[in-house]
Short mmCIF file of C-alpha atoms in Angstrom, two decimals:
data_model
loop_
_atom_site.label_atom_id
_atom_site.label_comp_id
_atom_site.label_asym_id
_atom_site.label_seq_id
_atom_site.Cartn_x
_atom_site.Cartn_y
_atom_site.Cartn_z
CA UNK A 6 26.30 -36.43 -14.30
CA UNK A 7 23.14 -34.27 -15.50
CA UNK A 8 22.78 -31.21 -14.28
CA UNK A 9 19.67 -31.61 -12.40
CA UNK A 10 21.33 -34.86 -10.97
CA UNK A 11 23.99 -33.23 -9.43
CA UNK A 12 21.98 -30.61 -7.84
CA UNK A 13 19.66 -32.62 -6.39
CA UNK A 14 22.62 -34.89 -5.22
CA UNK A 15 24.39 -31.20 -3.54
CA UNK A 16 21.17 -30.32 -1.90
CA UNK A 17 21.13 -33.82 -0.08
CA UNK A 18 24.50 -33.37 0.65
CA UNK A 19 23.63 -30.70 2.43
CA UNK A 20 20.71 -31.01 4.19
CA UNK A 21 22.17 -34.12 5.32
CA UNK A 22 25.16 -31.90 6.83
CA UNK A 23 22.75 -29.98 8.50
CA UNK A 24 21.02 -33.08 10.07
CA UNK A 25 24.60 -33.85 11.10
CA UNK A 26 25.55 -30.94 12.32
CA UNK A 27 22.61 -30.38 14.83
CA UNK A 28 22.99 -34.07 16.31
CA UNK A 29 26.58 -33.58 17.10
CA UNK A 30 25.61 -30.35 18.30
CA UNK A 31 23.43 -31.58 20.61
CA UNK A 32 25.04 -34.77 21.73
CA UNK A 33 28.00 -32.71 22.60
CA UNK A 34 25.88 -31.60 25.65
CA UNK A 35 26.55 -34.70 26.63
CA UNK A 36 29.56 -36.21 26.23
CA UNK A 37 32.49 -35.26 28.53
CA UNK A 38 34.08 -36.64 32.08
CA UNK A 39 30.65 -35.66 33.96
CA UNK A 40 28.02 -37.02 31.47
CA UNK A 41 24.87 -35.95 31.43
CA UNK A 42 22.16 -38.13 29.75
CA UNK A 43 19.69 -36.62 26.83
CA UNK A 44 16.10 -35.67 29.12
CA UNK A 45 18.70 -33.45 31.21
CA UNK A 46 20.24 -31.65 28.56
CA UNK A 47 16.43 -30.95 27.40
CA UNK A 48 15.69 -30.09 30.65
CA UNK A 49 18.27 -27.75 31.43
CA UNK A 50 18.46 -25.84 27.78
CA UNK A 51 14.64 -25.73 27.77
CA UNK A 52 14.91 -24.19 31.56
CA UNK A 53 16.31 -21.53 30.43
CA UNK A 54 14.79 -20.88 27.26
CA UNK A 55 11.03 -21.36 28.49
CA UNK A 56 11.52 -20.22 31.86
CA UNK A 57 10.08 -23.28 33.68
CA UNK A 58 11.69 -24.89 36.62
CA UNK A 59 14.87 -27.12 36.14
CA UNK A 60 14.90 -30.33 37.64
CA UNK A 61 18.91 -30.80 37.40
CA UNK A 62 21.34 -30.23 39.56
CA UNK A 63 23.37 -27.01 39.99
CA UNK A 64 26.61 -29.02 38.97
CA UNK A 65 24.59 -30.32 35.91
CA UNK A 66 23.80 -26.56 34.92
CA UNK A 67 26.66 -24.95 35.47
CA UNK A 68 28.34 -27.33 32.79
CA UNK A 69 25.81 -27.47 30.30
CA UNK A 70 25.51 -23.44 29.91
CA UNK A 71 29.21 -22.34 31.53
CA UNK A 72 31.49 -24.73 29.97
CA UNK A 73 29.72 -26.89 27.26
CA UNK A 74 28.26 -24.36 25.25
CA UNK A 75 30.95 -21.98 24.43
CA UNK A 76 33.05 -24.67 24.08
CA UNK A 77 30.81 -26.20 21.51
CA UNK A 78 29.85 -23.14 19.94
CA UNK A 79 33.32 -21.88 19.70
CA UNK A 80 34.32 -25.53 17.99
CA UNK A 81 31.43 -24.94 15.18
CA UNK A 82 32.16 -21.55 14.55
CA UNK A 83 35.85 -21.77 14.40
CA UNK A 84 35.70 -25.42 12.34
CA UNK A 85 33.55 -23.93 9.68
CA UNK A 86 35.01 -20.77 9.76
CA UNK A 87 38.76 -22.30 8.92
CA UNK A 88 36.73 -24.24 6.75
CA UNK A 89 35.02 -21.99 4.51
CA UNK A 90 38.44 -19.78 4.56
CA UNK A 91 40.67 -22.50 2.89
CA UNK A 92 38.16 -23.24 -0.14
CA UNK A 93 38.12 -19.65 -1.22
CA UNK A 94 41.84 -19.63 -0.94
CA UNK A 95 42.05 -23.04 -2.86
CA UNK A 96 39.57 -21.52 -5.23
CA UNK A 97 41.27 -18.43 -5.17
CA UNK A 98 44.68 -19.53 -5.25
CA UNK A 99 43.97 -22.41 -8.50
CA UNK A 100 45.62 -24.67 -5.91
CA UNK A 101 44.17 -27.90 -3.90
CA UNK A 102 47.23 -27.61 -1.46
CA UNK A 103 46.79 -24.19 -0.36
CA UNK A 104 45.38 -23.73 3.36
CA UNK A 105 44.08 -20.32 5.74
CA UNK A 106 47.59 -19.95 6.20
CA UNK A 107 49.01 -19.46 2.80
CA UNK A 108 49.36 -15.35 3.37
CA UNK A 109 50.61 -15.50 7.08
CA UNK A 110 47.42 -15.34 9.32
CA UNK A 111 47.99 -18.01 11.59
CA UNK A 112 51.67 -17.01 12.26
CA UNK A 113 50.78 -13.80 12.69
CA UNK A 114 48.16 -14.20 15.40
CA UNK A 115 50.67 -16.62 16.69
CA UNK A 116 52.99 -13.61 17.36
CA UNK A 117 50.37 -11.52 18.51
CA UNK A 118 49.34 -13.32 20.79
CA UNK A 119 52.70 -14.69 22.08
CA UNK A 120 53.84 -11.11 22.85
CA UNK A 121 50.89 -10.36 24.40
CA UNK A 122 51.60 -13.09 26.67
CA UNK A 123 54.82 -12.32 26.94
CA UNK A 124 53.61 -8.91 28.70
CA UNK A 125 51.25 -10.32 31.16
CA UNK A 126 48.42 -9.19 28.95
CA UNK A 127 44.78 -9.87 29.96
CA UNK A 128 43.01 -12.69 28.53
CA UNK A 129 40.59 -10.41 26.26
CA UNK A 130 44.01 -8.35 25.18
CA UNK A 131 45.83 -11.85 23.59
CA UNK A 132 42.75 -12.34 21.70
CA UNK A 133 42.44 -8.93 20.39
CA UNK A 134 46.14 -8.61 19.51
CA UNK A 135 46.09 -11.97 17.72
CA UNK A 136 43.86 -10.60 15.70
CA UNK A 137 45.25 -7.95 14.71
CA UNK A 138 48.42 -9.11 14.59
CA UNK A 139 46.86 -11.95 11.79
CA UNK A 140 45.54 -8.99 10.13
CA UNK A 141 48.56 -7.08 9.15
CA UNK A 142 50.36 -10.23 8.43
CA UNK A 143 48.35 -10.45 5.37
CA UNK A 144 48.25 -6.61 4.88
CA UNK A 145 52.07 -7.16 4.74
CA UNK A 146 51.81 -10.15 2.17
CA UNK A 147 49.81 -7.83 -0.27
CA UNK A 148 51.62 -5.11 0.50
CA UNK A 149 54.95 -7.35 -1.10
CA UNK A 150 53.08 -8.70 -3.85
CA UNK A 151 51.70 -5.18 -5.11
CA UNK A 152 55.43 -3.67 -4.81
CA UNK A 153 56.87 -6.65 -6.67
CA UNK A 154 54.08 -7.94 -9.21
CA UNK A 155 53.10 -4.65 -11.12
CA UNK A 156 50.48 -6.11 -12.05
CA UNK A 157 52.18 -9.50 -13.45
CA UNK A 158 51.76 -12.83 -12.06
CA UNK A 159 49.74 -11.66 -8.87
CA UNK A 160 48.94 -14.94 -7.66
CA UNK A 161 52.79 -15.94 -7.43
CA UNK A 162 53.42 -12.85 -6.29
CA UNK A 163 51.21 -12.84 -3.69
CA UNK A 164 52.28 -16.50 -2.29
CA UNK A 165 55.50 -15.55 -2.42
CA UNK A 166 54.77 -12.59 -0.13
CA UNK A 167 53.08 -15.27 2.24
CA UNK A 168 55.95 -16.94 2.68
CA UNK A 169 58.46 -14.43 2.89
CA UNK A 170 55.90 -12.48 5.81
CA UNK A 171 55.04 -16.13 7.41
CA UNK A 172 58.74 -17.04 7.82
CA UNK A 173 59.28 -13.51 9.33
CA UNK A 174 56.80 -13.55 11.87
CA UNK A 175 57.59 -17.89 12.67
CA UNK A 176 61.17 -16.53 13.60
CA UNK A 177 59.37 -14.30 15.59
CA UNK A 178 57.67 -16.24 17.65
CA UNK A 179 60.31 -18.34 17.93
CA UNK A 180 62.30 -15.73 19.26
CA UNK A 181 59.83 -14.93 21.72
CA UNK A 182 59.49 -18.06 22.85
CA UNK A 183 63.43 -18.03 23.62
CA UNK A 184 63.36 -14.70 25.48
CA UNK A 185 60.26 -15.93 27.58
CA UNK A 186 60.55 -17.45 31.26
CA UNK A 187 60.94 -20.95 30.85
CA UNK A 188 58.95 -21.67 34.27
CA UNK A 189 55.97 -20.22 33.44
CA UNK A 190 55.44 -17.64 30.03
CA UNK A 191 57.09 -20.41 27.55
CA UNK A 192 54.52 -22.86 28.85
CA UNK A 193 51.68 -20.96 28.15
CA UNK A 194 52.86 -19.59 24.96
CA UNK A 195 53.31 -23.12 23.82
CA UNK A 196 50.13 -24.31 25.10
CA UNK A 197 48.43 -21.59 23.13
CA UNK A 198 50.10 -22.35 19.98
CA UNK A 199 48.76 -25.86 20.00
CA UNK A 200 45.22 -24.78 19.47
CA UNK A 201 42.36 -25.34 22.26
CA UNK A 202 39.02 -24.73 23.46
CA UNK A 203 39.20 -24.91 27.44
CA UNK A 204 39.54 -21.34 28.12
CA UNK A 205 36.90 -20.45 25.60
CA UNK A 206 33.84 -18.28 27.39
CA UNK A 207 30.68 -17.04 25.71
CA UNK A 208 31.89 -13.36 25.80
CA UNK A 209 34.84 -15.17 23.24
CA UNK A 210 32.34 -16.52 20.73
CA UNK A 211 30.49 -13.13 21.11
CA UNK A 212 33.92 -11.68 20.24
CA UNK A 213 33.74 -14.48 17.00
CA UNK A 214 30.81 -13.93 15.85
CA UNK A 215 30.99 -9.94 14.03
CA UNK A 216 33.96 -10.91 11.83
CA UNK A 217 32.63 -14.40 11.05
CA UNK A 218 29.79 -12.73 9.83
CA UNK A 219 31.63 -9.88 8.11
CA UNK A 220 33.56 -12.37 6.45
CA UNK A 221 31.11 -15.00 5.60
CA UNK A 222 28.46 -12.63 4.12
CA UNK A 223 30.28 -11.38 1.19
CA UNK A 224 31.39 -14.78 0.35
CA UNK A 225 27.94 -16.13 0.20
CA UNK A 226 26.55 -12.97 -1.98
CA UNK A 227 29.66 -13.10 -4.64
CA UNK A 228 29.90 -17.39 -4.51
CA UNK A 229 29.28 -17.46 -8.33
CA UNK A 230 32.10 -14.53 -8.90
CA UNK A 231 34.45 -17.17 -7.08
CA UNK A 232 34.00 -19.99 -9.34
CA UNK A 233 35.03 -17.20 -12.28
CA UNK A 234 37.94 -16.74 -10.58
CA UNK A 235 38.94 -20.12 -10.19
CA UNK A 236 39.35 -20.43 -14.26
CA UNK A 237 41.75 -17.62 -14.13
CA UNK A 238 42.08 -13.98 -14.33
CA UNK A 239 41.48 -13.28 -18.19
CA UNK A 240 37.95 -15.50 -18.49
CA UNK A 241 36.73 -13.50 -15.32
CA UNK A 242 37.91 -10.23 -16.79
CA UNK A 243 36.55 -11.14 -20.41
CA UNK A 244 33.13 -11.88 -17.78
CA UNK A 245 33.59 -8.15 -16.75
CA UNK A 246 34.38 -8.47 -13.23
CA UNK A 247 37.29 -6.31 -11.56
CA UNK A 248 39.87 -8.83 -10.74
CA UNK A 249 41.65 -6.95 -8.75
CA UNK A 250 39.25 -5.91 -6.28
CA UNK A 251 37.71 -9.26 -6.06
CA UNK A 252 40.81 -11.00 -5.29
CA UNK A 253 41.33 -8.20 -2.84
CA UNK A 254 37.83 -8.84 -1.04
CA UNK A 255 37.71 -12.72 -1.31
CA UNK A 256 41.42 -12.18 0.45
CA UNK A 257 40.06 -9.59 3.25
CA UNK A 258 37.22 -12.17 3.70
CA UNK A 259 39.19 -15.02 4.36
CA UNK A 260 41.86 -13.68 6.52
CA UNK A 261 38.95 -12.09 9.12
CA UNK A 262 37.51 -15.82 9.73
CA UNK A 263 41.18 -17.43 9.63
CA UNK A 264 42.59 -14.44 12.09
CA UNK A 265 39.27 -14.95 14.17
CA UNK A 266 39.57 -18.34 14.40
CA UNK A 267 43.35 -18.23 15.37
CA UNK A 268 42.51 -15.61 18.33
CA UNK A 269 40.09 -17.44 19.92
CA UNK A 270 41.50 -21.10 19.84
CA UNK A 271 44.88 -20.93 18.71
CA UNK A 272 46.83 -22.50 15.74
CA UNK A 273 44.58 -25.71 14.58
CA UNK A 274 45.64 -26.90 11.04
CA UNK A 275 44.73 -28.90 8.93
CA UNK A 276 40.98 -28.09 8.72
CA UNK A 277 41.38 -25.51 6.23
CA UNK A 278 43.36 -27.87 4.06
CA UNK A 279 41.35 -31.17 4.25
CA UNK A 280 37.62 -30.28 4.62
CA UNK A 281 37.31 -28.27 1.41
CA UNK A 282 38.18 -32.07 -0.25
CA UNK A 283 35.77 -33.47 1.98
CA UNK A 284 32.92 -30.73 0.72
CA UNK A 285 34.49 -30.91 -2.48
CA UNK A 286 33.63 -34.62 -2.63
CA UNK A 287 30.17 -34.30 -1.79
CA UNK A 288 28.96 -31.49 -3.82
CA UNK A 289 31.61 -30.71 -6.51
CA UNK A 290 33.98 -27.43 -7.02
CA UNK A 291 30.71 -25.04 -7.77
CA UNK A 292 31.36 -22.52 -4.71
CA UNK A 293 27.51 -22.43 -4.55
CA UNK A 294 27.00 -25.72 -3.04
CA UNK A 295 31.08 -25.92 -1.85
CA UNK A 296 30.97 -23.22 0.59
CA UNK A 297 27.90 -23.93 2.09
CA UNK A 298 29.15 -27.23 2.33
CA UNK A 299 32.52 -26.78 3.87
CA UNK A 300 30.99 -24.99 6.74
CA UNK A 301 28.95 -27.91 7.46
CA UNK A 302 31.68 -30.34 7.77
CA UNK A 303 34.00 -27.74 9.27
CA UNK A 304 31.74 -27.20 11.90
CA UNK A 305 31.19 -30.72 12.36
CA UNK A 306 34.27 -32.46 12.36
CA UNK A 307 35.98 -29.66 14.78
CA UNK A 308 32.87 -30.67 16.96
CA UNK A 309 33.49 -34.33 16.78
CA UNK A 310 37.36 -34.14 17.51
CA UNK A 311 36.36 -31.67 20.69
CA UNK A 312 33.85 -34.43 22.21
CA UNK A 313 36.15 -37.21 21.53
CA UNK A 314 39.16 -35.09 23.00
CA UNK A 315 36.71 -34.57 26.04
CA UNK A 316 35.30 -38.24 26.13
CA UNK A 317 38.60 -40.10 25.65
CA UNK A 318 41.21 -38.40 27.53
CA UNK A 319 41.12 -37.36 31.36
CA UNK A 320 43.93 -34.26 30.52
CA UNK A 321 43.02 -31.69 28.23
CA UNK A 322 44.63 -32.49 24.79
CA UNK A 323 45.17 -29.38 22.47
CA UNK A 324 42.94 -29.97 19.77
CA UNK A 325 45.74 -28.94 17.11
CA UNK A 326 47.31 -32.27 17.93
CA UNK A 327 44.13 -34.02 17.01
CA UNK A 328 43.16 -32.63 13.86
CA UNK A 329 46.67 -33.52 12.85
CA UNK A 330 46.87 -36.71 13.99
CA UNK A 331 43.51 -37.59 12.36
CA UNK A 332 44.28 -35.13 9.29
CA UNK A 333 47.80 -36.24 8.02
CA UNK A 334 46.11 -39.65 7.20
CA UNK A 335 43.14 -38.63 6.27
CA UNK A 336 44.38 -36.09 3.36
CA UNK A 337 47.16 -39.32 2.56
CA UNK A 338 43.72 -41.40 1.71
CA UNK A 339 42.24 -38.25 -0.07
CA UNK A 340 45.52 -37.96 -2.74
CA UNK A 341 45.52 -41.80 -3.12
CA UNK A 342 41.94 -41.64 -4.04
CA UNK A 343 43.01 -38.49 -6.78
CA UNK A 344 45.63 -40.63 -7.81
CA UNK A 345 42.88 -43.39 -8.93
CA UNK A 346 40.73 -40.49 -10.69
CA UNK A 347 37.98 -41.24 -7.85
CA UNK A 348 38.23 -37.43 -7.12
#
């Protein structure tokens, strides 16, 4: 495909993800057990944004601005954020089957926050310790591979320390999840390891929103130093860039939106792992247009599987279920398609 071609075909890829994303953003408003048809939703966001008189009911309100819209923020951030975090780490990693939890972030806020519900912590505390606890997993994955690598087949290295520390703190969990009281902490523990949205407030996307941005920000100023890495450490060396400390950033990047993610709604795979072939599909493997790109649909599809999760069902269904449910086949369809060199 000529070069112009294909960018003009990336830049319609994404504007039409943009288009996409701001429907479903806005028909999310009104989809769920109490619906509320389009002139409200106007009504009420406009009420508060313009200051005029709302014609709506209380009831109608309260939803809209107390439980829709952190819920649906929460969804887009946290969809585009897993997003965007497993194509650097396929990118970084050389590797199409690499995901956000490759290093040991998602177990890790999984322990985190297990133990902090394990000692009657407040809401705001699990959160916070998840996310910490999601950070030093992958501080502990580096910390192997730099000990064991000397500077020799880092990448291994470095997966192999993801294991090793994601095994460690699974069997952790797992063993809090056997010391925990069956009636009422195992529950909740469980319930939070599924992945979900219900609890989420708008003082939790607030929480979101500094390391999405910390994270995302470098990424989108050093896109072009990504795609040298993805041919391999000597052509991005003979380019002059410091391998090293790249790897190290791109890694520190994508574990703050992965461990974000994870504290505020849990363990949901397989976004990281499937979207980044979606994106990948619509505007090629240049990070320029693939990062961009993967935040769109990230955003989007964890915003489609919320509103059909609050449309279709009358109990709240942990969204980790759902992405898998509707992932698993999905990625099946993607490797068939490989198979037949249509990817």
């Amino acid at each position: 495909m000529p070069l112009k071609t294909a960018k003009h075909t990336a830049a319609f890829a994404i504007s039409g993800g943009i288009v996409v994303m701001v429907v479903l953003f806005f028909g999310s408003f009104m989809l769920g057990q109490y619906p509320i048809d389009p002139i409200g939703v106007v009504n009420i966001i406009g009420s508060k944004i313009f200051g005029f008189d709302c014609t709506e009911s209380d009831m109608a309100q309260t939803i809209v601005w107390k439980v829709r819209l952190p819920r649906i923020c929460a969804a887009l951030l946290v969809g585009a954020s897993l997003a965007v975090a497993g194509a650097v780490y396929q990118g970084l990693f050389k590797n199409p089957m690499v995901s956000p939890d490759i290093l040991g972030a998602s177990s890790g806020a999984g322990l985190g926050a297990a133990i902090a519900i394990l000692l009657s912590l407040p809401y705001a505390f699990i959160q916070v310790n998840a996310f910490v606890f999601g950070i030093v997993a992958v501080g502990l994955a580096y910390f192997v591979c730099q000990r064991v690598s000397r500077g020799k087949d880092a990448i291994l290295m470095l997966v192999l320390g993801g294991m090793i520390v994601s095994t460690l703190f699974s069997s952790f969990i797992t063993l809090t999840k056997y010391i925990a009281d069956p009636e009422s902490k195992l529950p909740e523990i469980t319930y939070w390891l599924m992945g979900g949205l219900s609890t989420v407030s708008l003082q939790d996307v607030l929480l979101l929103l500094p390391p999405m941005l910390i994270g995302i920000a470098p990424l989108a100023c050093l896109r072009w130093q990504l795609n040298a890495m993805a041919f391999g450490d000597e052509e991005a060396q003979a380019m002059g860039l410091n391998v090293k400390r790249l790897r190290g950033l791109f890694i520190l990047c994508a574990t703050l939106l992965t461990a974000a993610s994870v504290a505020i709604a849990g363990m949901i795979g397989w976004i990281g792992l499937i979207i980044p072939h979606m994106a990948r599909f619509l505007v090629g493997p240049n990070c320029k247009e693939l990062l961009p790109m993967s935040f769109l649909v990230g955003g989007s599809f964890l915003l489609l599987v919320d509103s059909v999760a609050r449309l279709m069902f009358t109990v709240e269904i942990p969204l980790g279920i759902l992405t898998s449910i509707i992932g698993s086949p999905f990625f099946f369809y993607l490797l068939l398609k490989r198979k037949r060199g249509q990817l």
